CSV table of C-alpha atoms and ligand atoms in Angstrom, one decimal:
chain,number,residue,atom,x,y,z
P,1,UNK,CA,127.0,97.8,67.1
P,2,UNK,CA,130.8,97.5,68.0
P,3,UNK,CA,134.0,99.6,67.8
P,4,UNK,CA,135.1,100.7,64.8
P,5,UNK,CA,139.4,100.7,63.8
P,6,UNK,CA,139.4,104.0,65.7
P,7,UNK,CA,138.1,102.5,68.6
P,8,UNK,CA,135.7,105.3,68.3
P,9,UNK,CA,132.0,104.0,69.7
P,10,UNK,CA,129.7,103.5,67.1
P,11,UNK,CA,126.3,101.8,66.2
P,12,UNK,CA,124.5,100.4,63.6
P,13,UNK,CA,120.7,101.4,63.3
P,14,UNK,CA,118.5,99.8,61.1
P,15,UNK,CA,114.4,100.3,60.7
P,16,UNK,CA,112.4,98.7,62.6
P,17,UNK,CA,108.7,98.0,62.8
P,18,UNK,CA,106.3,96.4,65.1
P,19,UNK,CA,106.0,99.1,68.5
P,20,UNK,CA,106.7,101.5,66.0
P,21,UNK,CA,103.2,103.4,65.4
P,22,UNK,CA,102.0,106.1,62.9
P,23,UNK,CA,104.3,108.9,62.3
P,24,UNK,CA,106.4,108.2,64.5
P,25,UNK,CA,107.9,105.1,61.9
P,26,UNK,CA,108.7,107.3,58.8
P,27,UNK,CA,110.4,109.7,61.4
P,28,UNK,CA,112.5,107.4,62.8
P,29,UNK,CA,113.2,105.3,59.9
P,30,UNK,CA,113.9,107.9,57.7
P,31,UNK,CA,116.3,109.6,60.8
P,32,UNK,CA,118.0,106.4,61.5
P,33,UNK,CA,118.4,104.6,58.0
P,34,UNK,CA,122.3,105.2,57.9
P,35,UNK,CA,124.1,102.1,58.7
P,36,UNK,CA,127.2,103.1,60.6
P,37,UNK,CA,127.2,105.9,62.5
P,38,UNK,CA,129.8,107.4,65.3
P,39,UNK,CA,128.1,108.6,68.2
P,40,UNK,CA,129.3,109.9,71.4
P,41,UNK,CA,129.1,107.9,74.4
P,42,UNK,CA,125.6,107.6,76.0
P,43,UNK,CA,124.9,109.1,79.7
P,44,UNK,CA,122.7,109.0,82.2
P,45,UNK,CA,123.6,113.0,82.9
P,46,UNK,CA,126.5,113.8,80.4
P,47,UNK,CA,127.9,117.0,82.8
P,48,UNK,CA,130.9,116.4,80.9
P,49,UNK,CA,128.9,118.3,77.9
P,50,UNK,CA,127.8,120.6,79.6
P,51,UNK,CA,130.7,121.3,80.8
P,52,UNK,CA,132.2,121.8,77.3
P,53,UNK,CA,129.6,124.0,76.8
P,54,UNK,CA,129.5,126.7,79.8
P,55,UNK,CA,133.2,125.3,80.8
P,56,UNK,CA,135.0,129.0,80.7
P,57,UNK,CA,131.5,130.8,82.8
P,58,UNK,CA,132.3,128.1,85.2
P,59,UNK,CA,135.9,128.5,85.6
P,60,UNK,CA,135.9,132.2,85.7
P,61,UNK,CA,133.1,131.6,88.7
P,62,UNK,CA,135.0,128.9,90.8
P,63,UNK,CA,138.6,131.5,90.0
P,64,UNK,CA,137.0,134.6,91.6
P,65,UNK,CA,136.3,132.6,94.5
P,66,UNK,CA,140.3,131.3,94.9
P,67,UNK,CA,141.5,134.7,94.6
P,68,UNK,CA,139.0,136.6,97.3
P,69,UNK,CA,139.4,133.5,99.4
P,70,UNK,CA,135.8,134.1,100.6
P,71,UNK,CA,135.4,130.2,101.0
P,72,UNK,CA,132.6,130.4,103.2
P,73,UNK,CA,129.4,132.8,103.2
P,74,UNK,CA,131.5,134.3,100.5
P,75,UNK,CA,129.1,137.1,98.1
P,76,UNK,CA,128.1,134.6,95.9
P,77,UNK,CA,126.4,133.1,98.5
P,78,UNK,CA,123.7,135.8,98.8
P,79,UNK,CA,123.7,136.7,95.8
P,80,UNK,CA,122.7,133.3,94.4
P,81,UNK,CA,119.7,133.1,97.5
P,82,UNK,CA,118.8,137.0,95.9
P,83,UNK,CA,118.9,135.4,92.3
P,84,UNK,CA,117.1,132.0,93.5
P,85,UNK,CA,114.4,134.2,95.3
P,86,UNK,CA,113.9,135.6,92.2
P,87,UNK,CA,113.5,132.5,89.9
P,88,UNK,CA,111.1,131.4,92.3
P,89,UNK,CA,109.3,134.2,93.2
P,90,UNK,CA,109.6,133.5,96.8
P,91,UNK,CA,110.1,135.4,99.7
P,92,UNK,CA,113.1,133.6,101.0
P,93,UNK,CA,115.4,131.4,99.7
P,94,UNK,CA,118.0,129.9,102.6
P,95,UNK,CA,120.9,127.9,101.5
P,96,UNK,CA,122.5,124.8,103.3
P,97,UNK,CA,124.4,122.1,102.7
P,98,UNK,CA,122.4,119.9,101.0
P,99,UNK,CA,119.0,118.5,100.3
P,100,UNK,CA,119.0,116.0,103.3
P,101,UNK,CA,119.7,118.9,105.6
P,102,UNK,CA,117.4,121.2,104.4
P,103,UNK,CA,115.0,118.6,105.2
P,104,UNK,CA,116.3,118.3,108.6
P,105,UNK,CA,116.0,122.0,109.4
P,106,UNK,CA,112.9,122.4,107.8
P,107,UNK,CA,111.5,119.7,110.3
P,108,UNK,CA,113.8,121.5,112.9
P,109,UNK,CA,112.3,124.9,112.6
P,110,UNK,CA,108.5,123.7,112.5
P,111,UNK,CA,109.4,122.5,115.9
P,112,UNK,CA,108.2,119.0,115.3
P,113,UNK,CA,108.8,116.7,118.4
P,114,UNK,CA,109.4,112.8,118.9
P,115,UNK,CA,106.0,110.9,118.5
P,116,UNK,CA,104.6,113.7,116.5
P,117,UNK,CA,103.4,112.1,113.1
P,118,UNK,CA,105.0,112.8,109.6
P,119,UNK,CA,103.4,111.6,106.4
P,120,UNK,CA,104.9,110.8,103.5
P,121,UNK,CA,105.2,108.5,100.3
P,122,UNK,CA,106.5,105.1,100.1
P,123,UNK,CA,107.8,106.0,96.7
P,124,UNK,CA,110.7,108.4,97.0
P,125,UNK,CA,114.8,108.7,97.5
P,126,UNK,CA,115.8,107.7,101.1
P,127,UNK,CA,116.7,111.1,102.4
P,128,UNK,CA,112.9,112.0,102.6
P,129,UNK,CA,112.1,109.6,105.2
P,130,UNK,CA,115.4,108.9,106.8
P,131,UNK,CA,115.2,112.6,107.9
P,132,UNK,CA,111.6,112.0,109.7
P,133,UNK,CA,113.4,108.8,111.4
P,134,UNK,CA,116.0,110.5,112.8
P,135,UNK,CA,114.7,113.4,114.3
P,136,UNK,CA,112.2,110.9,116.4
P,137,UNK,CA,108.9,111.7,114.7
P,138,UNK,CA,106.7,109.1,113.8
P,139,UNK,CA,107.2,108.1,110.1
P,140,UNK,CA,103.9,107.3,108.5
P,141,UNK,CA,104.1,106.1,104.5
P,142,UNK,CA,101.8,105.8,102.1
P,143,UNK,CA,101.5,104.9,99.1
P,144,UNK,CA,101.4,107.2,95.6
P,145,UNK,CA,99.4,107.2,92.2
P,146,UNK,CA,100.4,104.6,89.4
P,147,UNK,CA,100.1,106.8,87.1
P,148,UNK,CA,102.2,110.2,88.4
P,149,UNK,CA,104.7,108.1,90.8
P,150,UNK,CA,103.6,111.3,93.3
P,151,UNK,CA,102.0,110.8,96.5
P,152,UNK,CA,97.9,109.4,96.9
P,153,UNK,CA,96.0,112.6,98.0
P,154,UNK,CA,93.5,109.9,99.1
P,155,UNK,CA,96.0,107.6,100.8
P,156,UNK,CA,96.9,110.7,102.9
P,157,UNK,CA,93.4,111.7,104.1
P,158,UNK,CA,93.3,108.2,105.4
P,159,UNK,CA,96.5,108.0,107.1
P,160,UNK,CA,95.6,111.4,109.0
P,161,UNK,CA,95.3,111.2,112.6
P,162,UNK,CA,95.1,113.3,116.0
P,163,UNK,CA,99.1,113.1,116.3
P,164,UNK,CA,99.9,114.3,112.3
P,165,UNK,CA,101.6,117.2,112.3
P,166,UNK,CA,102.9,117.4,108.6
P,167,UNK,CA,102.6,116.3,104.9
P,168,UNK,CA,105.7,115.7,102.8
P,169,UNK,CA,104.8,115.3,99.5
P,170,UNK,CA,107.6,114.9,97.3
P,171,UNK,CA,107.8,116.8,93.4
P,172,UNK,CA,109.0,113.1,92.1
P,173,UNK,CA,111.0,113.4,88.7
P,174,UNK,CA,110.5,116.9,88.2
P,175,UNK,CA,106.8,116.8,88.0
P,176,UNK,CA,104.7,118.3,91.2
P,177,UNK,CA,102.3,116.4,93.8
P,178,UNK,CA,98.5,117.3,94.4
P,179,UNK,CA,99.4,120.6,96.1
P,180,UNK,CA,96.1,121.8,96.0
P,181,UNK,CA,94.1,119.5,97.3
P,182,UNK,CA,96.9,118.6,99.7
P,183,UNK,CA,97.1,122.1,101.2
P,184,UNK,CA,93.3,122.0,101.8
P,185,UNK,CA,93.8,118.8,103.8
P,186,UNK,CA,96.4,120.7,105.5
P,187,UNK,CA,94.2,123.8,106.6
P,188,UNK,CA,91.5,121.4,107.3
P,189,UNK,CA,93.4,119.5,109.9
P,190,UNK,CA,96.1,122.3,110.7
P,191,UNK,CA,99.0,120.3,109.5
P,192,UNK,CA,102.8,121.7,107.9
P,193,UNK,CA,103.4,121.1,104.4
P,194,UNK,CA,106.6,120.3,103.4
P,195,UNK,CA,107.6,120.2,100.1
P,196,UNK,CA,110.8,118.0,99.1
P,197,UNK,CA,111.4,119.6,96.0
P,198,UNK,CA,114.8,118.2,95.3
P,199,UNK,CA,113.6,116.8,91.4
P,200,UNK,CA,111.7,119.7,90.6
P,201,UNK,CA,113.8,122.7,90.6
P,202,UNK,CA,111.6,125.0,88.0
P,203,UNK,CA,108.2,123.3,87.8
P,204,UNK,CA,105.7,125.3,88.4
P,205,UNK,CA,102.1,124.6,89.8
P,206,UNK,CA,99.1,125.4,88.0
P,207,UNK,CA,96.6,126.3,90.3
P,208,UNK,CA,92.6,125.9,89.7
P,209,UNK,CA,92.2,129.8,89.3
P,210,UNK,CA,94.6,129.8,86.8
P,211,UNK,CA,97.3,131.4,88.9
P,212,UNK,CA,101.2,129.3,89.2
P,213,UNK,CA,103.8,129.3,91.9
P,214,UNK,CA,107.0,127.1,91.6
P,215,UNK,CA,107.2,123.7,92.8
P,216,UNK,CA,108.7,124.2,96.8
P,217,UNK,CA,106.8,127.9,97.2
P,218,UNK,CA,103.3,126.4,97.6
P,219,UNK,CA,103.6,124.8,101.7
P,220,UNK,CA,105.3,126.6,104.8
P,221,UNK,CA,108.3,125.7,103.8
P,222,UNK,CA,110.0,123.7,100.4
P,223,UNK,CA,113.4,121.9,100.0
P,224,UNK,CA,115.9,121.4,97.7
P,225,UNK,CA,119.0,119.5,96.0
P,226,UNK,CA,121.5,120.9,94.2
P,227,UNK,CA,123.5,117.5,93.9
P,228,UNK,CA,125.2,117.0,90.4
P,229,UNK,CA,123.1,115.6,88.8
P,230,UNK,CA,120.0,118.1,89.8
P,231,UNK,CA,118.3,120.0,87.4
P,232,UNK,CA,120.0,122.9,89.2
P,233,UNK,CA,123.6,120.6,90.1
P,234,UNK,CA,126.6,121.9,91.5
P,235,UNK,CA,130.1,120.7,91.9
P,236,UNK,CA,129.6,118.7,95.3
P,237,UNK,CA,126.9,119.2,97.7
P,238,UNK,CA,124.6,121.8,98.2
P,239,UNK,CA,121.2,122.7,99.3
P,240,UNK,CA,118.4,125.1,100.0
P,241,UNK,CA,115.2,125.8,101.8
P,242,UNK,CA,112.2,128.3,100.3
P,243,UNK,CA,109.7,130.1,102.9
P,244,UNK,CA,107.3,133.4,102.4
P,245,UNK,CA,107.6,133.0,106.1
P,246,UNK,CA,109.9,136.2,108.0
P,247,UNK,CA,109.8,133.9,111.6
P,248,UNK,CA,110.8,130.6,109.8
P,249,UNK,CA,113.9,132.5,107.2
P,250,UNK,CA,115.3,134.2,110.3
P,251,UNK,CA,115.3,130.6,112.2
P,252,UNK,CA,116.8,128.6,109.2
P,253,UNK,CA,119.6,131.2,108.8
P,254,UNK,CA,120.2,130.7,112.6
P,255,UNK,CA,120.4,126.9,112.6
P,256,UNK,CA,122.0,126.0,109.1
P,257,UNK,CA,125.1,128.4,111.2
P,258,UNK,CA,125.3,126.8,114.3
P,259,UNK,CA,122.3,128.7,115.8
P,260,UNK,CA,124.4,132.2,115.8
P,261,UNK,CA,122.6,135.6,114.5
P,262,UNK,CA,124.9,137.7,115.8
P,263,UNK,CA,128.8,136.3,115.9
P,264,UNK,CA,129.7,134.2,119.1
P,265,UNK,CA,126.0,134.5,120.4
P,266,UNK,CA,124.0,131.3,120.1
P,267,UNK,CA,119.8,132.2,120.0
P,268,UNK,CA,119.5,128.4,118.7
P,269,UNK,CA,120.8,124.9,118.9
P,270,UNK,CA,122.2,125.1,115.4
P,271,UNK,CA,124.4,122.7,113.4
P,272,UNK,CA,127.1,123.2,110.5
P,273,UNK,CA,125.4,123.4,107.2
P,274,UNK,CA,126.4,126.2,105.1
P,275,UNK,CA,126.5,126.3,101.1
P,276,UNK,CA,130.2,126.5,99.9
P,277,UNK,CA,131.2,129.9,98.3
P,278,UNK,CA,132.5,127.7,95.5
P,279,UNK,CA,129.3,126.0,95.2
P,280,UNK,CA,127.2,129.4,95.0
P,281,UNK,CA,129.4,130.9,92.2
P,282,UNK,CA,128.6,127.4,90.4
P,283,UNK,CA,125.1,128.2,90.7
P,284,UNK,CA,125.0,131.1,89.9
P,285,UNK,CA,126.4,130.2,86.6
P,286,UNK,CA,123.9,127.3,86.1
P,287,UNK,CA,120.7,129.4,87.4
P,288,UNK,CA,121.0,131.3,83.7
P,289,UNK,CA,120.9,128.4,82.2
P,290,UNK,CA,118.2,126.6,83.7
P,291,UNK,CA,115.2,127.2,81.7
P,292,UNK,CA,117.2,126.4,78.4
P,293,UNK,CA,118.5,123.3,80.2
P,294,UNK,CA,114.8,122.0,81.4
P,295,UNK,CA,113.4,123.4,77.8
P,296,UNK,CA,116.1,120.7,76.1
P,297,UNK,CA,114.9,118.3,78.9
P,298,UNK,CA,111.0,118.5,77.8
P,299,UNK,CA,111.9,118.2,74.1
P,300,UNK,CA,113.8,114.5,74.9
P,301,UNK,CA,110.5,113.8,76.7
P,302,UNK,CA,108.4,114.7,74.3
P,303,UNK,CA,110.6,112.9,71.9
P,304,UNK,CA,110.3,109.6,74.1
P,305,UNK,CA,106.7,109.9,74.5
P,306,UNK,CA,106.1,110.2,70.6
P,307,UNK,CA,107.9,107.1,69.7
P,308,UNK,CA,107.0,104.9,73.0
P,309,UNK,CA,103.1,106.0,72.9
P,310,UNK,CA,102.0,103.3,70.3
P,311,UNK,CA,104.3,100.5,72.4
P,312,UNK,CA,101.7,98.4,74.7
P,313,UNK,CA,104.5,96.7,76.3
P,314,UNK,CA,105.5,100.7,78.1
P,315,UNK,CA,104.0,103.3,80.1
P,316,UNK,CA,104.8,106.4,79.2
P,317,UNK,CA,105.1,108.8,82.2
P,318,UNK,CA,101.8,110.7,83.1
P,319,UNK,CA,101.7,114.4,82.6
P,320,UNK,CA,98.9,115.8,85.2
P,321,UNK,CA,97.4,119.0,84.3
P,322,UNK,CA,98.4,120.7,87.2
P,323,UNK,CA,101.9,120.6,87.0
P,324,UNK,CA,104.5,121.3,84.9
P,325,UNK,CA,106.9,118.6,84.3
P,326,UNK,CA,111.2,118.9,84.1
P,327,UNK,CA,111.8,115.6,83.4
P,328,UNK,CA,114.4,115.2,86.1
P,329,UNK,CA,114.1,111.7,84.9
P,330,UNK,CA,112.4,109.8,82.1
P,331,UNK,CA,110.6,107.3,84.1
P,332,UNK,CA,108.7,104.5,81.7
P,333,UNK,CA,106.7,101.4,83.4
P,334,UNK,CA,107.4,98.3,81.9
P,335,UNK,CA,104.6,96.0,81.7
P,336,UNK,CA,104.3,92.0,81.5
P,337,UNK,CA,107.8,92.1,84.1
P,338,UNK,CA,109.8,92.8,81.1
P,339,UNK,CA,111.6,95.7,82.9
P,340,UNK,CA,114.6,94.2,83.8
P,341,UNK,CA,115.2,92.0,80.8
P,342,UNK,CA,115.2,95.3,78.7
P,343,UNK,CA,117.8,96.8,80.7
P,344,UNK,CA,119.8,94.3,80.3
P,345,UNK,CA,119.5,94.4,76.7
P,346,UNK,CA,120.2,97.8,76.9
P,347,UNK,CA,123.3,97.4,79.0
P,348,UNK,CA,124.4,95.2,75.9
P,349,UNK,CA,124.1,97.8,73.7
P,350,UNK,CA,126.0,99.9,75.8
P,351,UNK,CA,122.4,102.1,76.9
P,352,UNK,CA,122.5,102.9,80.6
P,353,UNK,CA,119.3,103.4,82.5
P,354,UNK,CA,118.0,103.3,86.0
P,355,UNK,CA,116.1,101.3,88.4
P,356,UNK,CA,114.3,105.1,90.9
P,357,UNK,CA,113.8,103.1,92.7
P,358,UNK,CA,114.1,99.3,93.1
P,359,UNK,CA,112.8,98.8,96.5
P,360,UNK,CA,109.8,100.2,98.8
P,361,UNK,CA,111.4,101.6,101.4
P,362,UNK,CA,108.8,100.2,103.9
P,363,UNK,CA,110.8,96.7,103.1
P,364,UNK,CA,114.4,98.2,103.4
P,365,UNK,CA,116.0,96.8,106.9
P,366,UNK,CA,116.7,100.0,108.6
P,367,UNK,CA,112.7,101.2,108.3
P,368,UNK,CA,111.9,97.4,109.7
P,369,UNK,CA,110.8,98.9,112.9
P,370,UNK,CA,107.8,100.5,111.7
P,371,UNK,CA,106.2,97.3,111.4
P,372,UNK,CA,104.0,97.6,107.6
P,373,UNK,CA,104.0,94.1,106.0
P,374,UNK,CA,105.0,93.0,102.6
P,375,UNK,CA,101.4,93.6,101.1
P,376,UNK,CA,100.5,97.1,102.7
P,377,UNK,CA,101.3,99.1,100.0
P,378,UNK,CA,100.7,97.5,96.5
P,379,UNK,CA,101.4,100.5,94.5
P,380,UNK,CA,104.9,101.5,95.2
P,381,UNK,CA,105.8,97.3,95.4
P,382,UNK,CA,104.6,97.3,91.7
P,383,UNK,CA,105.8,100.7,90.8
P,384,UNK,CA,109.7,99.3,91.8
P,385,UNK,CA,109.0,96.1,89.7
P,386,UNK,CA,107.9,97.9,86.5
P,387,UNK,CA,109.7,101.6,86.2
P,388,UNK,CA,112.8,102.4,84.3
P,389,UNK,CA,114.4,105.3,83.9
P,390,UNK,CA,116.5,106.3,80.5
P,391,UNK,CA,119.0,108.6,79.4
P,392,UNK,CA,117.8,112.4,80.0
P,393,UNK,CA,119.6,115.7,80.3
P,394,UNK,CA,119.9,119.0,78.5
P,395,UNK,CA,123.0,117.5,76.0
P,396,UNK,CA,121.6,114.7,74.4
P,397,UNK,CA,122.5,114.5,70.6
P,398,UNK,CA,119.9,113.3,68.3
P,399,UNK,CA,122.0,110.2,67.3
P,400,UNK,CA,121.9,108.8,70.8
P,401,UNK,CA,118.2,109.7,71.1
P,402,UNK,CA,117.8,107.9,67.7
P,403,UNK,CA,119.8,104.9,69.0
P,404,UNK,CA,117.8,104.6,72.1
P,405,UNK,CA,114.2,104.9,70.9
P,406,UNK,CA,115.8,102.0,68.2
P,407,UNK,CA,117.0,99.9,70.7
P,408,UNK,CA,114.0,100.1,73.4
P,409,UNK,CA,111.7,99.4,71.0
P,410,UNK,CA,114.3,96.2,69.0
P,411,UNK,CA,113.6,95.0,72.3
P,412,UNK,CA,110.1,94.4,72.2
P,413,UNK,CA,110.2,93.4,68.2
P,414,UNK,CA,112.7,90.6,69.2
S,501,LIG,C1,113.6,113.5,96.5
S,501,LIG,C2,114.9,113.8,97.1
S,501,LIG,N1,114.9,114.3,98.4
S,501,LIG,C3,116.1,114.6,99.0
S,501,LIG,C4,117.3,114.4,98.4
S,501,LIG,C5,118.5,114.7,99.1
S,501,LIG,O1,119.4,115.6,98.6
S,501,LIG,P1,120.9,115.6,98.9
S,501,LIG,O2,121.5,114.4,98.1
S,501,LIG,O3,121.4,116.9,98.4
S,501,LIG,O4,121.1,115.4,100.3
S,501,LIG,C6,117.3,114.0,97.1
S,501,LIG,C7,118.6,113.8,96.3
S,501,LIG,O5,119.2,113.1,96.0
S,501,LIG,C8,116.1,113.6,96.4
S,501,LIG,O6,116.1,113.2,95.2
């Protein structure tokens, strides 16, 4: 590998054996048995090609915007919840800010007071439980399953007590939770469910009956992300919140505006968290895309998981059979602590990946105050040790997936 007189990126990519099982050899030797080859930059999430792809559909979008000046609660802003509602074939789809917010209001409008008791994973992004902290409940973790990184259905049951008042499972890297058997826990005891759908925009649920609703439509209410680098991304922040519920949808609206229904008159105590105009009209843009975009996403996987299966040194991510899977990210485990010795070999070879996520939260400082030890929850301490996540979005050019099957799997020949 190095740069070539151009100084344009390249690689060189020879065979390899060892990890390499079955069919999966002759594909990638035959594929990769050029010796230089100019390739373009690898990404995490290349939105720069995407970009070059939908780049005029986009600027036409953010240009209508400018010139009706709508800026906020413009059109586009209802008609992107209309089209959303669609997508998901929910009742209501209400947009905010972002996807910490729409946590917030969700737990808001539930009417969840201090001391009450919030379950959720050990094993997620910071916004899920800083949310629960804030608002004064009481934050109970648990931990999730090895194998799908979502939350223990069985870790749940036993954290339930007199003073639980909601589940939040979180749809972790695109692929859903136990909703099933979490929402009869939640009839059993009369608890919320709150779904943090933020990975998972478009994975649907497949229910025992042979019936499916999208990932965030299954509890009272769901929540979402539309940060970048979402599945669904737009240019900045954004969020939304999904309900079949009337009483809730009229109460979110109210809140995420300050608590007004009618101008000037305040029903609720509300707070500032609207969806840009901008944003919407971005959205829009991308919503058309999306099943195209998570399609591409599921054939890298699927690509990954053919060349990684044979490799006893990985984990390939689990894929339950209730759930569909998006592959927000490519998460791999990395056994015999080799994890983060192979990202820095593939930091060398100019291969980014990710550490989702390097610490439990129940050891982070802030969440010190809740008391839980070192030991209590040996699942997510090991899951932060061992995953890794690599390259995935809808762009990715077979050279680069070439180069990074090569490479992960050079590792563990060395
Ligand atoms: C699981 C999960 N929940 C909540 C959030 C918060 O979303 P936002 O960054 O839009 O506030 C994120 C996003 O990063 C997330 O991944």
């Amino acid at each position: 590998m190095g740069e070539n007189t151009t100084g344009v990126f390249v690689a060189e990519i020879k065979p390899t054996s060892g990890c390499l099982g079955g069919n999966s050899t002759k594909k990638y030797y035959l594929r990769i048995s050029k010796f230089w080859h100019e390739m373009r930059a690898i990404q995490m999430v290349d939105l720069g090609a995407q970009y070059e792809k939908i780049g005029s559909e986009i600027d036409n979008a953010i240009k209508s915007v400018l010139v009706s000046t709508a800026f906020i609660k413009g059109p586009d802003v209802k008609l992107f919840e209309e089209e959303l509602q669609e997508y998901m074939g929910v009742k209501h789809v209400v947009s905010c800010a972002n996807g910490t917010d729409a946590l917030y209001l969700a737990m808001m409008v539930l009417g969840l007071k201090p001391g009450d008791e919030v379950i959720t994973t050990n094993f997620t992004f910071i916004a899920t439980v800083e949310v629960v902290a804030l608002l004064g409940l009481k934050l109970v973790i648990v931990d999730p399953e090895p194998g799908s990184f979502n939350i223990s259905v069985e870790a749940v049951r036993k954290a339930i007590t007199p003073h639980t008042k909601a589940i939040v499972p979180v749809h972790l890297f695109g692929q859903c939770a136990d909703m099933e058997s979490l929402m009869a826990l939640a009839n059993k005891y009369n608890l919320f469910i709150i779904e943090d759908a933020a990975q998972a925009t478009g994975t649907d649920y497949l229910f025992k009956n042979g019936t499916t609703k999208k990932a965030g439509t299954i509890g009272h209410i769901g929540t979402t992300s539309f940060f970048p680098s979402k599945n669904l991304g737009c240019y900045g922040d954004g969020g939304a919140l999904y309900t079949n519920d009337d009483t809730y949808a009229r109460k979110l609206r109210s809140i995420a505006n300050h608590g007004m229904r009618v101008r000037y008159h305040y029903d609720d105590i509300g707070v500032n968290s609207r969806l840009d105009t901008i944003q919407a009209a971005i959205l829009r843009v991308k919503l058309k895309h999306l099943s195209k975009f998570n399609a591409a996403r599921k054939a890298v996987a699927d690509l990954y998981d053919e060349a990684f299966a044979g490799c006893h040194s990985i984990i390939i991510p689990e894929r339950v059979n209730y759930s569909t899977h998006i592959f927000h990210q490519y998460t791999l485990r990395v056994r015999d602590r080799k994890r983060d010795d192979l990202k820095k070999f593939l930091e060398s070879k100019n291969i980014p990946s990710m550490v989702y996520y390097p610490g439990p939260l129940h050891m982070q400082e802030a969440y010190g105050y809740l008391g839980y030890k070192e030991n209590d929850f040996p699942v997510s301490t090991t899951l932060c040790k061992e995953v890794l996540s690599l390259p995935m979005h809808p762009d990715m050019e077979q050279d680069q997936l070439d180069y990074i099957v090569h490479n992960v799997l050079e590792f563990f020949n060395k």
